[in-house]
PDB file of C-alpha atoms in Angstrom:
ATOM      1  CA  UNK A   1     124.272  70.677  77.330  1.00 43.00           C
ATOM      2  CA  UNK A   2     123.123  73.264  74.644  1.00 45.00           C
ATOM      3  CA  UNK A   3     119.698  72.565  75.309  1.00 48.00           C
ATOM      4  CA  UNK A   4     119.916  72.860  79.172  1.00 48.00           C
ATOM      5  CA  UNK A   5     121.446  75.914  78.744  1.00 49.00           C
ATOM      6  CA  UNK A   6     118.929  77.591  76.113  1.00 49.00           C
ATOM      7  CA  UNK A   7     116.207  75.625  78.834  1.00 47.00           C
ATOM      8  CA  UNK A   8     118.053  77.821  81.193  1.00 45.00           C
ATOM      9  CA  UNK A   9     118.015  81.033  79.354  1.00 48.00           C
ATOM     10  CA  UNK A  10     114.449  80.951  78.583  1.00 46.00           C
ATOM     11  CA  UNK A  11     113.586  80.563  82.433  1.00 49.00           C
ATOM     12  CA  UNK A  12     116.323  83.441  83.226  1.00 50.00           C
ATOM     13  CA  UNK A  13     113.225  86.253  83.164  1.00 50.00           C
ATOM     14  CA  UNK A  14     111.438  84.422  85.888  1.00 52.00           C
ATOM     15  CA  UNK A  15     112.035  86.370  89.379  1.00 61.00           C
ATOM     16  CA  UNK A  16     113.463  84.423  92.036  1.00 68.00           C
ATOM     17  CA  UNK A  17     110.699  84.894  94.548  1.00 67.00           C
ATOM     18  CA  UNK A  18     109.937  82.611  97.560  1.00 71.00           C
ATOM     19  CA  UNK A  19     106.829  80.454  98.222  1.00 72.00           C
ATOM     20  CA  UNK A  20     105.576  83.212  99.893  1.00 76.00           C
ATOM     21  CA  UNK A  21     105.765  86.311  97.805  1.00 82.00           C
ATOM     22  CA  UNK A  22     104.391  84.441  94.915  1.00 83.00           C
ATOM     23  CA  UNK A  23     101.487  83.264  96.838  1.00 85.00           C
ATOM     24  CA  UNK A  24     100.886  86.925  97.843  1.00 87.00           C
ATOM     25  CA  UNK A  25     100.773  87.935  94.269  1.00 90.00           C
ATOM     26  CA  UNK A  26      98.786  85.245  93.113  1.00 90.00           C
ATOM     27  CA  UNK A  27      96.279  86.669  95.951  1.00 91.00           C
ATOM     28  CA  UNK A  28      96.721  90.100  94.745  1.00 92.00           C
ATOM     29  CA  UNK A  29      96.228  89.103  91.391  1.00 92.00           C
ATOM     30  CA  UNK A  30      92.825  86.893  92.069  1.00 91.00           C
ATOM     31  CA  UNK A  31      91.152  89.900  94.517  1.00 92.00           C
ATOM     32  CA  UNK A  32      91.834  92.755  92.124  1.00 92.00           C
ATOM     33  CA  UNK A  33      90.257  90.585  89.403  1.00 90.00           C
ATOM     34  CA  UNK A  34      87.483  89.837  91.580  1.00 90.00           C
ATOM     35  CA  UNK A  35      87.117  93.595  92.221  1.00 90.00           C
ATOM     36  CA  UNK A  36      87.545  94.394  88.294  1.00 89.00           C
ATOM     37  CA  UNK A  37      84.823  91.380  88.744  1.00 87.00           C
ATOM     38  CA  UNK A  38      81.948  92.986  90.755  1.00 85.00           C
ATOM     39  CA  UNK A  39      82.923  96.482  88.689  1.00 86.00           C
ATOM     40  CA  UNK A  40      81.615  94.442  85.431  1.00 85.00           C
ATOM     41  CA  UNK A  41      78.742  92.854  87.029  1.00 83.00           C
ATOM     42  CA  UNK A  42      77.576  96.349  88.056  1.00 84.00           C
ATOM     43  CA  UNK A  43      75.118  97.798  86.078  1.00 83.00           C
ATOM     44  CA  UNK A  44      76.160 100.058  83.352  1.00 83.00           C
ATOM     45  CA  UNK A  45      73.222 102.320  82.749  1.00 87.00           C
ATOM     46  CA  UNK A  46      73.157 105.653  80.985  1.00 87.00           C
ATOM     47  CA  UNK A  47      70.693 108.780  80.849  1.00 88.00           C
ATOM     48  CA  UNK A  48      67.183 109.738  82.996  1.00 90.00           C
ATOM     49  CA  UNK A  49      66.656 106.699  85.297  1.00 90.00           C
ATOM     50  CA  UNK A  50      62.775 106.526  85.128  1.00 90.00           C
ATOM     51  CA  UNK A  51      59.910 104.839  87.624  1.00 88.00           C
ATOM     52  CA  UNK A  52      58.133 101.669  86.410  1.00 86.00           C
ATOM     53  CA  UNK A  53      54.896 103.568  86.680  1.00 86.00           C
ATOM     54  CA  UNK A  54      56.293 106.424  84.973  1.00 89.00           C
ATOM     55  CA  UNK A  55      57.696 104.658  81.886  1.00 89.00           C
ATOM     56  CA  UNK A  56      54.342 102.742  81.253  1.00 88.00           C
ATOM     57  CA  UNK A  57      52.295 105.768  81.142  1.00 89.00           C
ATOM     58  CA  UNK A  58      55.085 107.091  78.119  1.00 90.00           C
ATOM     59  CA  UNK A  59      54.520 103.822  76.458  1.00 89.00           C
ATOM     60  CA  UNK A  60      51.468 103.941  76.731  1.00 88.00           C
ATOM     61  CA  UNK A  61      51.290 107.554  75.296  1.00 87.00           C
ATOM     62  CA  UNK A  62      54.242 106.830  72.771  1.00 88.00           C
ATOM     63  CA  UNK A  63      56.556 108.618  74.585  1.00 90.00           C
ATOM     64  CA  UNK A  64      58.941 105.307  74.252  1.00 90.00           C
ATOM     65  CA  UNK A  65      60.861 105.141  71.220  1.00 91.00           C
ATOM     66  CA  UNK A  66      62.606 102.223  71.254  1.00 92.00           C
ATOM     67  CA  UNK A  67      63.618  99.641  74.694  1.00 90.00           C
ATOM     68  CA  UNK A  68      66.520  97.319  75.043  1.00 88.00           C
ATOM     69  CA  UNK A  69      65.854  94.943  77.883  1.00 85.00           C
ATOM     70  CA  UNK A  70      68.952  93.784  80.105  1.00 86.00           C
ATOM     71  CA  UNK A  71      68.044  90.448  80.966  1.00 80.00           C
ATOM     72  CA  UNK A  72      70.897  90.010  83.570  1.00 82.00           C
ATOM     73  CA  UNK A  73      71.211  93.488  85.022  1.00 83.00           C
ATOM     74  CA  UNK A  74      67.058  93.892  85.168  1.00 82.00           C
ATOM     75  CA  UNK A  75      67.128  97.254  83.045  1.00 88.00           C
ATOM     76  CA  UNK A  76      65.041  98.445  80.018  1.00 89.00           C
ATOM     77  CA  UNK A  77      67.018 101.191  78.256  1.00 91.00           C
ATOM     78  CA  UNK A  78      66.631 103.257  75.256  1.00 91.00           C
ATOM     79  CA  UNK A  79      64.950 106.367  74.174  1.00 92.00           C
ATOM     80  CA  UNK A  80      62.091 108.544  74.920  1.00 93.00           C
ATOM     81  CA  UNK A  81      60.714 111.908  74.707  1.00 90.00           C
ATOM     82  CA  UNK A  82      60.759 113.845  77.313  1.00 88.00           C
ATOM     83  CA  UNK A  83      57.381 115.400  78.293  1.00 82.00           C
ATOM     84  CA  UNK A  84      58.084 119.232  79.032  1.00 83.00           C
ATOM     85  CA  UNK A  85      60.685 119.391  75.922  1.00 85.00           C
ATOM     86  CA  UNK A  86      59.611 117.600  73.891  1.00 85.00           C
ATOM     87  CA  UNK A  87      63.403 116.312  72.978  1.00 90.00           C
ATOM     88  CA  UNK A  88      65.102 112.901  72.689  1.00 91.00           C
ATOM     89  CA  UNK A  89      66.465 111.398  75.602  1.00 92.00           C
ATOM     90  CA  UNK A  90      68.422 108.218  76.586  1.00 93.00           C
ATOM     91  CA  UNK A  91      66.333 106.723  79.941  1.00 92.00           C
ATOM     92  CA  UNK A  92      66.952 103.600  82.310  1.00 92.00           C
ATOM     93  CA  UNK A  93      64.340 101.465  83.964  1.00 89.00           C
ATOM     94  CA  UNK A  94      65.054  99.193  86.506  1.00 85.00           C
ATOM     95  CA  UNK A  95      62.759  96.152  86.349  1.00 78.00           C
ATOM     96  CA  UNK A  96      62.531  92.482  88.670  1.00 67.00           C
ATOM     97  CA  UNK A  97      63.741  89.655  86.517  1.00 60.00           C
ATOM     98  CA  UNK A  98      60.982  87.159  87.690  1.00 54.00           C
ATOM     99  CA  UNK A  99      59.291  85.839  85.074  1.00 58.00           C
ATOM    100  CA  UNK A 100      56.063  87.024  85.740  1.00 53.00           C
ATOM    101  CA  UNK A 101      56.897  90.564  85.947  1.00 63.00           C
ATOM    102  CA  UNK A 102      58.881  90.213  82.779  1.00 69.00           C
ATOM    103  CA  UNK A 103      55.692  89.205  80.773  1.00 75.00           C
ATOM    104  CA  UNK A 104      54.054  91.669  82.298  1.00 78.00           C
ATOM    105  CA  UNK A 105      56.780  94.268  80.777  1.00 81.00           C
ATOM    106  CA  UNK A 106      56.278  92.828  77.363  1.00 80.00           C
ATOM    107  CA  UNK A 107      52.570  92.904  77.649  1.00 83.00           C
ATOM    108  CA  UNK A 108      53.314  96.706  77.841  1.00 85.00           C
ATOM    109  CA  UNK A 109      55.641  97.237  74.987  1.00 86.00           C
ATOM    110  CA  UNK A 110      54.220  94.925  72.731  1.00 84.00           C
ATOM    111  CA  UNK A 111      50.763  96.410  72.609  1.00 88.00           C
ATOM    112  CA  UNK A 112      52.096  99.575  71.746  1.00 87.00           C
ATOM    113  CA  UNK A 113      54.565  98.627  68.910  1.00 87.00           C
ATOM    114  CA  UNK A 114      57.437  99.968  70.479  1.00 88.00           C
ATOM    115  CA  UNK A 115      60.787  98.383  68.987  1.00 90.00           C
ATOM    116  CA  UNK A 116      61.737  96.369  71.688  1.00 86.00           C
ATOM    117  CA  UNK A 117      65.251  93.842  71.824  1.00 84.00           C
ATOM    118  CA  UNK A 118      65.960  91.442  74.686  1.00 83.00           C
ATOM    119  CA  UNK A 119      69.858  91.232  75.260  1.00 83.00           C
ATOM    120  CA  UNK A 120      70.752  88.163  77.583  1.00 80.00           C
ATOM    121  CA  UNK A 121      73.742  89.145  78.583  1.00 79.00           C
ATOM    122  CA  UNK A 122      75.695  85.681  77.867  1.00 77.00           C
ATOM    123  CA  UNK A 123      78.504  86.936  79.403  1.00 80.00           C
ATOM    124  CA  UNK A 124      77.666  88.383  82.512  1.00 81.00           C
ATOM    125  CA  UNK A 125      75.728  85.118  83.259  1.00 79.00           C
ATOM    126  CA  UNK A 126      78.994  83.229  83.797  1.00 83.00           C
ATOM    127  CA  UNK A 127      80.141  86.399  86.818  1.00 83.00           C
ATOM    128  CA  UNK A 128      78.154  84.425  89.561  1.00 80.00           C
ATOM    129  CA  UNK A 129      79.783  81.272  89.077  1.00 84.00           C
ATOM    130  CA  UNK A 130      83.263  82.851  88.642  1.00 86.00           C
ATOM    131  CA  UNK A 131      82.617  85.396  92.128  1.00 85.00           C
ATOM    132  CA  UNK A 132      82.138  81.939  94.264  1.00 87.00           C
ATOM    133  CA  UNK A 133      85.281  80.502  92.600  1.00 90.00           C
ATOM    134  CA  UNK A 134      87.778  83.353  93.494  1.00 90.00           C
ATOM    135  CA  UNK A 135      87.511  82.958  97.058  1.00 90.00           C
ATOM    136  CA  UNK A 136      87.418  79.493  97.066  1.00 91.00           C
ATOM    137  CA  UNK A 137      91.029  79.723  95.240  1.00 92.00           C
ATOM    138  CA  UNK A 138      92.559  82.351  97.564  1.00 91.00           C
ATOM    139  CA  UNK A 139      91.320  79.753  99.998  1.00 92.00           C
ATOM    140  CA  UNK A 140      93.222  77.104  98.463  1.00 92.00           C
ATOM    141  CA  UNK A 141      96.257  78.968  98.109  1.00 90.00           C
ATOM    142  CA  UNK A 142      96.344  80.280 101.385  1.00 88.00           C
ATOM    143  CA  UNK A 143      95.912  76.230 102.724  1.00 88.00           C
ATOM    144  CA  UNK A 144      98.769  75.239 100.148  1.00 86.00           C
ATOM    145  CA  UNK A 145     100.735  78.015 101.351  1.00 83.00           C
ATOM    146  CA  UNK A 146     100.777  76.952 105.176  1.00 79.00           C
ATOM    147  CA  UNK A 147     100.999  72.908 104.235  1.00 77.00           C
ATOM    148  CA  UNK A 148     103.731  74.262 102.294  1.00 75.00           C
ATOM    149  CA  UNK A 149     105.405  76.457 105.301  1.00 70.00           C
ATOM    150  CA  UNK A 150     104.664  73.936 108.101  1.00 65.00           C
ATOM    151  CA  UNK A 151     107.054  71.379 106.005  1.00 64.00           C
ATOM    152  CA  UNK A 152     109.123  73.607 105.201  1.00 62.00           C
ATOM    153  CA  UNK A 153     109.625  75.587 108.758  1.00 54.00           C
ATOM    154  CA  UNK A 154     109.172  78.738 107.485  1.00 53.00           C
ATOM    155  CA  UNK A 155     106.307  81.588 106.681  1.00 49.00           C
ATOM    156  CA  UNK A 156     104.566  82.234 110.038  1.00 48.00           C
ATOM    157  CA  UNK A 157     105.353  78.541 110.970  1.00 49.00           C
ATOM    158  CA  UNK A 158     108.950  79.361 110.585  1.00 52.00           C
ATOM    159  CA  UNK A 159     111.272  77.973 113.371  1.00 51.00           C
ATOM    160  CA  UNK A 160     115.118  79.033 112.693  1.00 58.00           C
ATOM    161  CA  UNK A 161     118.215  76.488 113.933  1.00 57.00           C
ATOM    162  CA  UNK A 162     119.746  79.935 115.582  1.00 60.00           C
ATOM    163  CA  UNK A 163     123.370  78.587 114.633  1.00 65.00           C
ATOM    164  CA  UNK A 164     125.945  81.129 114.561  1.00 69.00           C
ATOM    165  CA  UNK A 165     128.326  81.633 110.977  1.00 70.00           C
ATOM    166  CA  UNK A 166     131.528  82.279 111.536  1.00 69.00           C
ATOM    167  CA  UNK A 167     133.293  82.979 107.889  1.00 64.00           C
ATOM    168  CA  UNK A 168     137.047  81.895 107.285  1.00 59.00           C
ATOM    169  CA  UNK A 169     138.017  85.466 108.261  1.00 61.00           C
ATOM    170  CA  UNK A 170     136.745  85.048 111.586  1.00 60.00           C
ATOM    171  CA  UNK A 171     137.789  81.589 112.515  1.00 57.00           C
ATOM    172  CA  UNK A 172     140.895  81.607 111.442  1.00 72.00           C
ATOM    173  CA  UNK A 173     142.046  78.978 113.757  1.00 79.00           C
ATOM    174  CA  UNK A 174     144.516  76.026 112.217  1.00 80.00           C
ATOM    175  CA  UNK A 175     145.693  72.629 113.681  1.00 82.00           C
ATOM    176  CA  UNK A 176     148.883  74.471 114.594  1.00 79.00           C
ATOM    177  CA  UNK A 177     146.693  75.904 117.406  1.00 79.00           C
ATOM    178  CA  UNK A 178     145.454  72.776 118.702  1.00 80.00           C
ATOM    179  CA  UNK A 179     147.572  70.817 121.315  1.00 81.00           C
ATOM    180  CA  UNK A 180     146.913  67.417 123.204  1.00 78.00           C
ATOM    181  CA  UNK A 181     144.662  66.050 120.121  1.00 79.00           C
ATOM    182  CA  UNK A 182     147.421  64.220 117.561  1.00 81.00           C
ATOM    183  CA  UNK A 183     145.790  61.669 116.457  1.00 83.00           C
ATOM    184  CA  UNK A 184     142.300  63.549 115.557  1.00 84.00           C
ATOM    185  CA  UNK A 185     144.329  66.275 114.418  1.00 85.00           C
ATOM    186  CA  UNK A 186     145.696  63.281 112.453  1.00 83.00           C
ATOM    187  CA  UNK A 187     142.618  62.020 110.721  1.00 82.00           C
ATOM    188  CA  UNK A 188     141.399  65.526 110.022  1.00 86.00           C
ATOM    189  CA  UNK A 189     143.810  66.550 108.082  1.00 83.00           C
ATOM    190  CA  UNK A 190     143.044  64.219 105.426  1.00 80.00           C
ATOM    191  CA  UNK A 191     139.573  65.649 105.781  1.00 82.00           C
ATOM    192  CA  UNK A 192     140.249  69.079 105.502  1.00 82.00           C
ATOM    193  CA  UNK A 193     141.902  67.696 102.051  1.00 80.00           C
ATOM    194  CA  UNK A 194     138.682  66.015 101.474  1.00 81.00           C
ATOM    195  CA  UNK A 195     136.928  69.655 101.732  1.00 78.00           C
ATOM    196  CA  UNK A 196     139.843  71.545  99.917  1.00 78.00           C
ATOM    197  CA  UNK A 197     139.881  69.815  96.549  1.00 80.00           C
ATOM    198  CA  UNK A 198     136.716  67.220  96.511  1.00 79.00           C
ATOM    199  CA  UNK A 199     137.083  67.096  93.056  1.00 82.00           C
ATOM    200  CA  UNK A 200     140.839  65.381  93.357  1.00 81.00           C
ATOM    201  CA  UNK A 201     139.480  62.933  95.182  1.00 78.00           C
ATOM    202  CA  UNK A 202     136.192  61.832  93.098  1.00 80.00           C
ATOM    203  CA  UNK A 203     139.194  61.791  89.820  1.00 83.00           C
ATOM    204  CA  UNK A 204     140.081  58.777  91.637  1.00 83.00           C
ATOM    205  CA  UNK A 205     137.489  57.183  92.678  1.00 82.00           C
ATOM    206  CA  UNK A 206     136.902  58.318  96.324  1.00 80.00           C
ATOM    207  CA  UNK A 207     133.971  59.537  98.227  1.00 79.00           C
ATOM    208  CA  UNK A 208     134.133  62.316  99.641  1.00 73.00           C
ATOM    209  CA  UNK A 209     133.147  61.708 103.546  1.00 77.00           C
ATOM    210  CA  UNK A 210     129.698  62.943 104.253  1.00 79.00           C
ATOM    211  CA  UNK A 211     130.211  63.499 108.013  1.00 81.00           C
ATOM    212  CA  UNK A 212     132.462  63.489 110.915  1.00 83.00           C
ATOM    213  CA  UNK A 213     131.815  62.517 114.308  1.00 84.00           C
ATOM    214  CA  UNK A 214     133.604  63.805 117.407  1.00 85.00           C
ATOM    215  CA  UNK A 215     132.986  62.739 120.930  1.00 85.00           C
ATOM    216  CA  UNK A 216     134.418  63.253 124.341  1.00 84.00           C
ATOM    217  CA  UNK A 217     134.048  64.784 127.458  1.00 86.00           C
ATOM    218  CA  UNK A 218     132.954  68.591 128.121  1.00 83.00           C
ATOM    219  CA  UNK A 219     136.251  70.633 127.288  1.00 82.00           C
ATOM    220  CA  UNK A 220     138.125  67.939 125.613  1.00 83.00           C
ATOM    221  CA  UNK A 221     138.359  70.365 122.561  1.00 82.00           C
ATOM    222  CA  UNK A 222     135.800  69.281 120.172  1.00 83.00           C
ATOM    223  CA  UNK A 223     134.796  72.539 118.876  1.00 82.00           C
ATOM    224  CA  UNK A 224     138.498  74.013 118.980  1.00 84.00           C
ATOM    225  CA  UNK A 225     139.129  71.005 116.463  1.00 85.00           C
ATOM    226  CA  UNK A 226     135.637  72.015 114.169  1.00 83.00           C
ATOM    227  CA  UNK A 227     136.814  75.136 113.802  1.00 83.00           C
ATOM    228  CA  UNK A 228     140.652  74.319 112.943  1.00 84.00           C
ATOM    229  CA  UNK A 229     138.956  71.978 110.568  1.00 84.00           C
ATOM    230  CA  UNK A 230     137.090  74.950 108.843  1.00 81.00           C
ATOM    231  CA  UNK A 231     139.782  77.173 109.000  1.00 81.00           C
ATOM    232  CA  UNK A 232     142.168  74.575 107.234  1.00 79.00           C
ATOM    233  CA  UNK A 233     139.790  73.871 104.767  1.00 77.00           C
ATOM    234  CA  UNK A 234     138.923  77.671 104.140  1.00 75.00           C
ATOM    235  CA  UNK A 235     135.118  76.967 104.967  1.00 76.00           C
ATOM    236  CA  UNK A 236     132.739  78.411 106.859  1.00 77.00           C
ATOM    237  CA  UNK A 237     131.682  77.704 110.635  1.00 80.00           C
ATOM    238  CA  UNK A 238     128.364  77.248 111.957  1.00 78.00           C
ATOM    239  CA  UNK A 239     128.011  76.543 115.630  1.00 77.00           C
ATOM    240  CA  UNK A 240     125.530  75.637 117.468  1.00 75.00           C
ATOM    241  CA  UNK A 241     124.813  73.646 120.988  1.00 74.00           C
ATOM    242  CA  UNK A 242     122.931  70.205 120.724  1.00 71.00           C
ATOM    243  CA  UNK A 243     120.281  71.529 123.544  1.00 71.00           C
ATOM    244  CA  UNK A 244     119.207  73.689 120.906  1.00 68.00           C
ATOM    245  CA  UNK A 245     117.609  70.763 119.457  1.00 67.00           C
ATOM    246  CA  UNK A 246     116.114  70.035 122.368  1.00 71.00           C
ATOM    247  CA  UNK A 247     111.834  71.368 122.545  1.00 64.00           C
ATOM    248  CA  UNK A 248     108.809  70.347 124.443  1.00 62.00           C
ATOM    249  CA  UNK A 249     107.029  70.946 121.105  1.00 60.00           C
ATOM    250  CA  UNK A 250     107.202  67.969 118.715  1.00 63.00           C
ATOM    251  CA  UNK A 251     109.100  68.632 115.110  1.00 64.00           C
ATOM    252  CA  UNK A 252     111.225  71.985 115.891  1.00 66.00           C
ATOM    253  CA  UNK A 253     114.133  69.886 116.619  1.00 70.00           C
ATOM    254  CA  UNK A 254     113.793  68.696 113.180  1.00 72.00           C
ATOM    255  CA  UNK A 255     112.652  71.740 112.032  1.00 71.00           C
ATOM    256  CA  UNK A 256     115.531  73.659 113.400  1.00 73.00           C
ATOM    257  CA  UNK A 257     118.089  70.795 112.218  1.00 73.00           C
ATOM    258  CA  UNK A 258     116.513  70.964 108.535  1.00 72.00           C
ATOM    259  CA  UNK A 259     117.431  75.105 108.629  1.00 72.00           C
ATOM    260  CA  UNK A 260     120.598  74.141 109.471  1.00 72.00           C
ATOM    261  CA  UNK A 261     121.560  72.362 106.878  1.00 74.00           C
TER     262      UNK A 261
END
């Protein structure tokens, strides 16, 4: 018992959220990483962005000081000096990552012994792969989310019994108010017992009944006894006509007698 209750205590911090809310975080949660996603995938590129043309005529005139090629993004950065000033400045070169093209970029800064390092960019490889996944998951947990709704009858496929609750305040009707009926009034007294103090009952041995069954005509007073049942027993009322179960569309009678009880 110690150990459901610590088992209990360390699951006390978790909100009590329904199906849906948590699947509407968990969707929150996957698009703004996907978002923080594309942000990291992006470029990030400092200083004078230069032409292709423009930064092989500097190498070529040892203008470049240095390049740092960006195998995933498709940049050469680093330093060079600019022409007019004569100063050092940080530049970025956008470049195509075929293969051939690449060479050819290497075929310029090799010649011309300019420090050059290739950075792959390990991590960034893995943002394709992880960009097709995302949406695939908010896929899945939109899916699991209706499966989970349709069984349910709730969410958007949510189809309520429409019963109406009346509390012990407001049917406060007894089996002193019900005439004509002695012999159900009778048997349901030993119900209403039954609801009062279950736990009297299951000392000894008994079950507790799990249902009660009144028939008759229209009028007869089966309701009028429900309720005096309910009030006896100080629980609450729900009522609700059996032609509310009644649909053209197949499963909301069962849906609607599931949300009932």
């Amino acid at each position: 018992m110690a150990a459901d209750q610590r088992k209990a205590q360390s699951r006390g911090w978790l909100p009590q959220l329904s199906a849906g809310t948590w699947a509407l975080l968990a969707i929150l949660v996957l698009l703004a990483g996907y978002v923080g996603l594309l942000e990291y995938s992006r470029p990030h590129v400092s200083g004078d962005t230069l032409t292709y043309d423009r930064f092989v005529d500097l190498a070529e005139r040892d203008g470049i000081l240095n390049a740092r090629i960006l195998d995933v993004d498709g940049y050469v950065v680093g330093e060079y000096i600019h022409e007019r000033t004569g100063e050092r400045r940080e530049y970025n070169t956008p470049h195509f990552k075929a293969e051939v093209l690449r060479s050819e970029l290497l075929s310029v800064l090799v010649p011309n012994n300019i420090p050059t390092t290739v950075d792959q960019q390990g991590s960034k490889r893995f943002v394709g792969p992880i960009s097709l996944l995302i949406p695939a998951l908010i896929l899945v947990i939109v899916f699991v989310y209706f499966i989970i709704s349709y069984r349910k009858g709730s969410g958007i496929f949510g189809v309520r019994s429409g019963a109406r609750l009346l509390t012990k305040e407001d049917a406060s009707i007894t089996f002193d108010e019900v005439a004509g009926q002695d012999n159900a009034v009778k048997e349901l007294r030993e119900v209403s017992q039954f609801l009062a103090e279950p736990e009297r009952f299951r000392a000894v041995g008994a079950q507790v009944p799990k249902g009660v069954l009144l028939f008759g005509p229209p009028g007869c007073g089966k309701t009028l006894l429900a309720r005096a049942l309910a009030g006896e027993a100080g629980a609450s009322f729900y009522s609700i006509s059996g032609s509310d179960f009644v649909e053209m569309y197949t499963g909301v009678g069962a849906a609607r007698m599931r949300d009932l009880f």
